[in-house]
PDB file of C-alpha atoms in Angstrom:
ATOM      1  CA  TRP A   1     -20.862 -21.642 -31.494  1.00 73.00           C
ATOM      2  CA  PRO A   2     -18.927 -22.547 -28.371  1.00 77.00           C
ATOM      3  CA  ARG A   3     -20.617 -21.447 -25.154  1.00 82.00           C
ATOM      4  CA  ALA A   4     -17.790 -18.982 -24.422  1.00 80.00           C
ATOM      5  CA  ASP A   5     -18.575 -17.115 -27.661  1.00 84.00           C
ATOM      6  CA  MET A   6     -22.332 -16.841 -27.174  1.00 89.00           C
ATOM      7  CA  PRO A   7     -22.113 -13.312 -25.686  1.00 92.00           C
ATOM      8  CA  PHE A   8     -20.445 -12.243 -28.947  1.00 92.00           C
ATOM      9  CA  VAL A   9     -23.229 -13.871 -30.987  1.00 91.00           C
ATOM     10  CA  ALA A  10     -25.893 -12.137 -28.859  1.00 95.00           C
ATOM     11  CA  ALA A  11     -24.132  -8.772 -29.242  1.00 96.00           C
ATOM     12  CA  LEU A  12     -23.796  -9.293 -33.001  1.00 94.00           C
ATOM     13  CA  LYS A  13     -27.508 -10.005 -33.385  1.00 95.00           C
ATOM     14  CA  SER A  14     -28.525  -7.142 -31.131  1.00 96.00           C
ATOM     15  CA  ARG A  15     -26.310  -4.621 -32.902  1.00 97.00           C
ATOM     16  CA  PHE A  16     -27.479  -5.688 -36.370  1.00 96.00           C
ATOM     17  CA  ARG A  17     -31.106  -5.425 -35.273  1.00 96.00           C
ATOM     18  CA  ALA A  18     -30.636  -1.968 -33.726  1.00 97.00           C
ATOM     19  CA  LEU A  19     -28.627  -0.404 -36.556  1.00 97.00           C
ATOM     20  CA  LEU A  20     -30.542  -1.887 -39.490  1.00 96.00           C
ATOM     21  CA  ASP A  21     -33.953  -1.236 -37.908  1.00 96.00           C
ATOM     22  CA  GLN A  22     -32.871   2.363 -37.335  1.00 97.00           C
ATOM     23  CA  ALA A  23     -31.737   2.691 -40.959  1.00 96.00           C
ATOM     24  CA  MET A  24     -34.997   1.301 -42.326  1.00 95.00           C
ATOM     25  CA  GLU A  25     -37.114   3.455 -40.010  1.00 96.00           C
ATOM     26  CA  GLU A  26     -35.206   6.647 -40.860  1.00 95.00           C
ATOM     27  CA  CYS A  27     -35.531   5.915 -44.591  1.00 95.00           C
ATOM     28  CA  GLY A  28     -39.212   4.943 -44.351  1.00 94.00           C
ATOM     29  CA  VAL A  29     -38.848   1.358 -45.588  1.00 93.00           C
ATOM     30  CA  VAL A  30     -42.283  -0.230 -45.259  1.00 92.00           C
ATOM     31  CA  SER A  31     -43.999  -3.349 -46.545  1.00 89.00           C
ATOM     32  CA  LEU A  32     -46.672  -3.291 -49.242  1.00 88.00           C
ATOM     33  CA  LYS A  33     -49.222  -3.011 -46.417  1.00 91.00           C
ATOM     34  CA  GLY A  34     -47.430   0.031 -45.011  1.00 91.00           C
ATOM     35  CA  LYS A  35     -45.930  -1.754 -41.998  1.00 93.00           C
ATOM     36  CA  GLN A  36     -42.377  -0.906 -40.916  1.00 93.00           C
ATOM     37  CA  ILE A  37     -39.965  -3.634 -42.101  1.00 92.00           C
ATOM     38  CA  GLU A  38     -37.883  -4.912 -39.182  1.00 93.00           C
ATOM     39  CA  VAL A  39     -34.895  -7.203 -38.754  1.00 94.00           C
ATOM     40  CA  ASP A  40     -35.554 -10.766 -37.582  1.00 91.00           C
ATOM     41  CA  VAL A  41     -32.295 -12.023 -36.071  1.00 91.00           C
ATOM     42  CA  ASP A  42     -33.716 -15.489 -35.310  1.00 86.00           C
ATOM     43  CA  PRO A  43     -35.600 -16.489 -38.474  1.00 81.00           C
ATOM     44  CA  VAL A  44     -36.588 -19.984 -39.460  1.00 75.00           C
ATOM     45  CA  LEU A  45     -33.706 -21.017 -41.714  1.00 63.00           C
ATOM     46  CA  HIS A  46     -33.637 -23.507 -44.545  1.00 61.00           C
ATOM     47  CA  GLY A  47     -29.941 -23.463 -45.478  1.00 54.00           C
ATOM     48  CA  PHE A  48     -28.851 -26.464 -43.390  1.00 56.00           C
ATOM     49  CA  TRP A  49     -30.323 -29.715 -44.632  1.00 58.00           C
ATOM     50  CA  GLY A  50     -28.548 -32.147 -42.318  1.00 59.00           C
ATOM     51  CA  GLU A  51     -25.123 -33.660 -41.887  1.00 62.00           C
ATOM     52  CA  ASN A  52     -22.903 -34.427 -44.902  1.00 62.00           C
ATOM     53  CA  THR A  53     -25.012 -32.461 -47.339  1.00 61.00           C
ATOM     54  CA  VAL A  54     -25.084 -28.989 -48.854  1.00 58.00           C
ATOM     55  CA  THR A  55     -24.950 -25.894 -46.664  1.00 69.00           C
ATOM     56  CA  THR A  56     -25.062 -22.179 -47.321  1.00 73.00           C
ATOM     57  CA  ILE A  57     -21.799 -20.273 -47.662  1.00 75.00           C
ATOM     58  CA  SER A  58     -22.592 -18.506 -44.384  1.00 78.00           C
ATOM     59  CA  HIS A  59     -23.069 -21.824 -42.610  1.00 75.00           C
ATOM     60  CA  GLN A  60     -19.819 -23.218 -44.028  1.00 75.00           C
ATOM     61  CA  THR A  61     -17.993 -20.084 -42.907  1.00 77.00           C
ATOM     62  CA  VAL A  62     -19.291 -20.391 -39.344  1.00 77.00           C
ATOM     63  CA  GLN A  63     -18.265 -24.051 -39.336  1.00 74.00           C
ATOM     64  CA  LEU A  64     -14.709 -22.814 -39.947  1.00 74.00           C
ATOM     65  CA  GLY A  65     -14.956 -20.476 -36.954  1.00 77.00           C
ATOM     66  CA  ILE A  66     -15.390 -17.273 -38.942  1.00 79.00           C
ATOM     67  CA  PRO A  67     -18.310 -14.961 -38.088  1.00 85.00           C
ATOM     68  CA  ALA A  68     -20.790 -14.701 -40.945  1.00 86.00           C
ATOM     69  CA  VAL A  69     -24.226 -13.292 -41.570  1.00 87.00           C
ATOM     70  CA  GLN A  70     -26.683 -13.911 -44.355  1.00 84.00           C
ATOM     71  CA  PHE A  71     -29.143 -11.206 -45.327  1.00 87.00           C
ATOM     72  CA  GLU A  72     -32.535 -12.395 -46.539  1.00 86.00           C
ATOM     73  CA  MET A  73     -34.539  -9.440 -47.838  1.00 89.00           C
ATOM     74  CA  PRO A  74     -37.952  -9.016 -49.368  1.00 88.00           C
ATOM     75  CA  PRO A  75     -37.908  -7.641 -52.929  1.00 87.00           C
ATOM     76  CA  ARG A  76     -39.251  -4.279 -51.707  1.00 88.00           C
ATOM     77  CA  LEU A  77     -36.195  -3.783 -49.471  1.00 92.00           C
ATOM     78  CA  ARG A  78     -33.805  -4.912 -52.215  1.00 90.00           C
ATOM     79  CA  GLU A  79     -35.297  -2.375 -54.583  1.00 88.00           C
ATOM     80  CA  ARG A  80     -35.007   0.413 -52.012  1.00 91.00           C
ATOM     81  CA  LEU A  81     -31.355  -0.459 -51.371  1.00 91.00           C
ATOM     82  CA  VAL A  82     -30.646  -0.065 -55.080  1.00 86.00           C
ATOM     83  CA  LEU A  83     -32.647   3.135 -55.561  1.00 88.00           C
ATOM     84  CA  ASP A  84     -32.107   4.966 -52.248  1.00 91.00           C
ATOM     85  CA  PRO A  85     -28.500   6.059 -51.675  1.00 89.00           C
ATOM     86  CA  ALA A  86     -29.262   7.119 -48.083  1.00 93.00           C
ATOM     87  CA  LEU A  87     -30.549   3.638 -47.230  1.00 94.00           C
ATOM     88  CA  GLY A  88     -27.604   1.943 -48.965  1.00 91.00           C
ATOM     89  CA  SER A  89     -25.212   4.191 -47.089  1.00 90.00           C
ATOM     90  CA  ALA A  90     -26.951   3.514 -43.768  1.00 93.00           C
ATOM     91  CA  PHE A  91     -26.760  -0.263 -44.348  1.00 92.00           C
ATOM     92  CA  ALA A  92     -23.093  -0.033 -45.308  1.00 91.00           C
ATOM     93  CA  SER A  93     -22.359   2.131 -42.249  1.00 91.00           C
ATOM     94  CA  ALA A  94     -24.110  -0.378 -39.997  1.00 93.00           C
ATOM     95  CA  ILE A  95     -22.065  -3.264 -41.374  1.00 92.00           C
ATOM     96  CA  LEU A  96     -18.858  -1.264 -41.073  1.00 90.00           C
ATOM     97  CA  ASP A  97     -19.673  -0.267 -37.487  1.00 93.00           C
ATOM     98  CA  ILE A  98     -20.334  -3.868 -36.499  1.00 93.00           C
ATOM     99  CA  TYR A  99     -17.212  -5.114 -38.219  1.00 90.00           C
ATOM    100  CA  HIS A 100     -14.925  -2.531 -36.598  1.00 90.00           C
ATOM    101  CA  ASN A 101     -16.513  -2.372 -33.148  1.00 93.00           C
ATOM    102  CA  LEU A 102     -17.634  -5.952 -32.579  1.00 93.00           C
ATOM    103  CA  VAL A 103     -16.145  -8.463 -34.996  1.00 90.00           C
ATOM    104  CA  THR A 104     -12.571  -7.173 -35.138  1.00 89.00           C
ATOM    105  CA  PRO A 105     -12.071  -6.943 -31.342  1.00 91.00           C
ATOM    106  CA  TRP A 106     -13.679 -10.365 -30.855  1.00 90.00           C
ATOM    107  CA  TRP A 107     -11.520 -11.866 -33.621  1.00 86.00           C
ATOM    108  CA  PHE A 108      -8.277 -10.619 -32.082  1.00 86.00           C
ATOM    109  CA  GLU A 109      -9.340 -11.725 -28.603  1.00 86.00           C
ATOM    110  CA  ARG A 110     -10.378 -15.154 -29.917  1.00 82.00           C
ATOM    111  CA  ALA A 111      -7.037 -15.531 -31.724  1.00 78.00           C
ATOM    112  CA  GLN A 112      -5.240 -15.097 -28.384  1.00 82.00           C
ATOM    113  CA  CYS A 113      -7.334 -17.823 -26.728  1.00 77.00           C
ATOM    114  CA  SER A 114      -5.485 -21.028 -25.890  1.00 73.00           C
ATOM    115  CA  THR A 115      -8.584 -23.145 -26.580  1.00 70.00           C
ATOM    116  CA  PRO A 116      -8.728 -24.024 -30.286  1.00 67.00           C
ATOM    117  CA  TRP A 117     -11.895 -23.311 -32.239  1.00 68.00           C
ATOM    118  CA  PRO A 118     -13.930 -26.523 -32.536  1.00 64.00           C
ATOM    119  CA  LEU A 119     -13.883 -26.884 -36.323  1.00 63.00           C
ATOM    120  CA  VAL A 120     -16.848 -28.750 -37.738  1.00 63.00           C
ATOM    121  CA  ARG A 121     -15.505 -28.507 -41.280  1.00 62.00           C
ATOM    122  CA  GLN A 122     -11.875 -29.131 -42.160  1.00 65.00           C
ATOM    123  CA  LEU A 123      -9.975 -26.791 -44.419  1.00 64.00           C
ATOM    124  CA  GLN A 124      -9.039 -28.172 -47.833  1.00 69.00           C
ATOM    125  CA  PRO A 125      -5.812 -26.410 -48.904  1.00 72.00           C
ATOM    126  CA  GLU A 126      -6.108 -27.540 -52.523  1.00 73.00           C
ATOM    127  CA  LEU A 127      -9.269 -25.418 -52.886  1.00 66.00           C
ATOM    128  CA  ALA A 128      -7.297 -22.285 -52.029  1.00 66.00           C
ATOM    129  CA  GLY A 129      -4.727 -22.737 -54.791  1.00 72.00           C
ATOM    130  CA  SER A 130      -6.187 -20.022 -57.014  1.00 70.00           C
ATOM    131  CA  VAL A 131      -7.102 -17.541 -54.274  1.00 67.00           C
ATOM    132  CA  GLU A 132      -5.310 -14.221 -54.513  1.00 68.00           C
ATOM    133  CA  GLU A 133      -5.139 -11.746 -51.649  1.00 64.00           C
ATOM    134  CA  HIS A 134      -4.735  -8.015 -52.220  1.00 62.00           C
ATOM    135  CA  SER A 135      -4.578  -5.171 -49.782  1.00 62.00           C
ATOM    136  CA  LEU A 136      -7.241  -2.530 -50.321  1.00 56.00           C
ATOM    137  CA  GLU A 137      -4.536  -0.059 -51.248  1.00 63.00           C
ATOM    138  CA  ASP A 138      -3.436  -2.315 -54.124  1.00 58.00           C
ATOM    139  CA  VAL A 139      -6.903  -2.808 -55.553  1.00 58.00           C
ATOM    140  CA  GLY A 140      -8.547   0.561 -54.940  1.00 67.00           C
ATOM    141  CA  PHE A 141     -11.514  -0.258 -52.754  1.00 66.00           C
ATOM    142  CA  ASP A 142     -13.909   2.326 -54.209  1.00 71.00           C
ATOM    143  CA  GLU A 143     -13.245   1.100 -57.738  1.00 76.00           C
ATOM    144  CA  TRP A 144     -13.608  -2.539 -56.685  1.00 72.00           C
ATOM    145  CA  ALA A 145     -16.813  -1.913 -54.721  1.00 72.00           C
ATOM    146  CA  GLY A 146     -18.318   0.075 -57.591  1.00 76.00           C
ATOM    147  CA  LYS A 147     -17.559  -2.672 -60.082  1.00 80.00           C
ATOM    148  CA  LEU A 148     -18.971  -5.320 -57.740  1.00 76.00           C
ATOM    149  CA  LEU A 149     -22.153  -3.303 -57.220  1.00 76.00           C
ATOM    150  CA  SER A 150     -22.586  -2.824 -60.977  1.00 78.00           C
ATOM    151  CA  GLU A 151     -22.176  -6.547 -61.588  1.00 80.00           C
ATOM    152  CA  LEU A 152     -24.646  -7.465 -58.832  1.00 76.00           C
ATOM    153  CA  LEU A 153     -27.227  -4.990 -60.104  1.00 76.00           C
ATOM    154  CA  GLU A 154     -26.876  -6.383 -63.634  1.00 78.00           C
ATOM    155  CA  ILE A 155     -27.416  -9.912 -62.321  1.00 77.00           C
ATOM    156  CA  GLU A 156     -30.445  -8.736 -60.322  1.00 72.00           C
ATOM    157  CA  ARG A 157     -31.942  -7.039 -63.416  1.00 73.00           C
ATOM    158  CA  SER A 158     -31.290  -9.997 -65.702  1.00 76.00           C
ATOM    159  CA  THR A 159     -32.597 -12.706 -63.370  1.00 70.00           C
ATOM    160  CA  SER A 160     -36.109 -13.780 -64.203  1.00 64.00           C
ATOM    161  CA  GLU A 161     -36.494 -16.300 -61.397  1.00 55.00           C
ATOM    162  CA  VAL A 162     -38.532 -15.499 -58.317  1.00 54.00           C
ATOM    163  CA  GLN A 163     -36.284 -13.833 -55.734  1.00 48.00           C
ATOM    164  CA  ILE A 164     -36.849 -14.716 -52.094  1.00 44.00           C
TER     165      ILE A 164
END
């Protein structure tokens, strides 16, 4: 990230840590050993394997100048998110809060900046040929989100590989 945007990155990390830690504490999310699970905003990452090679979707997104986060969760937390509506709601509320109160204002301010974003990755217009955009009113967000959740849960249930 450009130096001028580092305060935004610090605020993003801090807000995620505070809101998600609060959600997990209030819902009693603990490890197998009974220890409170906490957010690590500076983990050792393995998604970037060097220049001109594969990267995670989150990393590619940041290279295009778009804020992105990647949630890595232990299986115990994943299970609780599926089974505990209060925890799922608290996580969703945290993400929504951060999007509305941090990301959106930063995005609009950054768009007004005369200094262009230093793109590491160039856009490839031909890859966007089949992308369709819909407003939430057109799609019905609740219906869309419910369908997406059902599909993700089915994938989670049917996957026999070790989840990290």
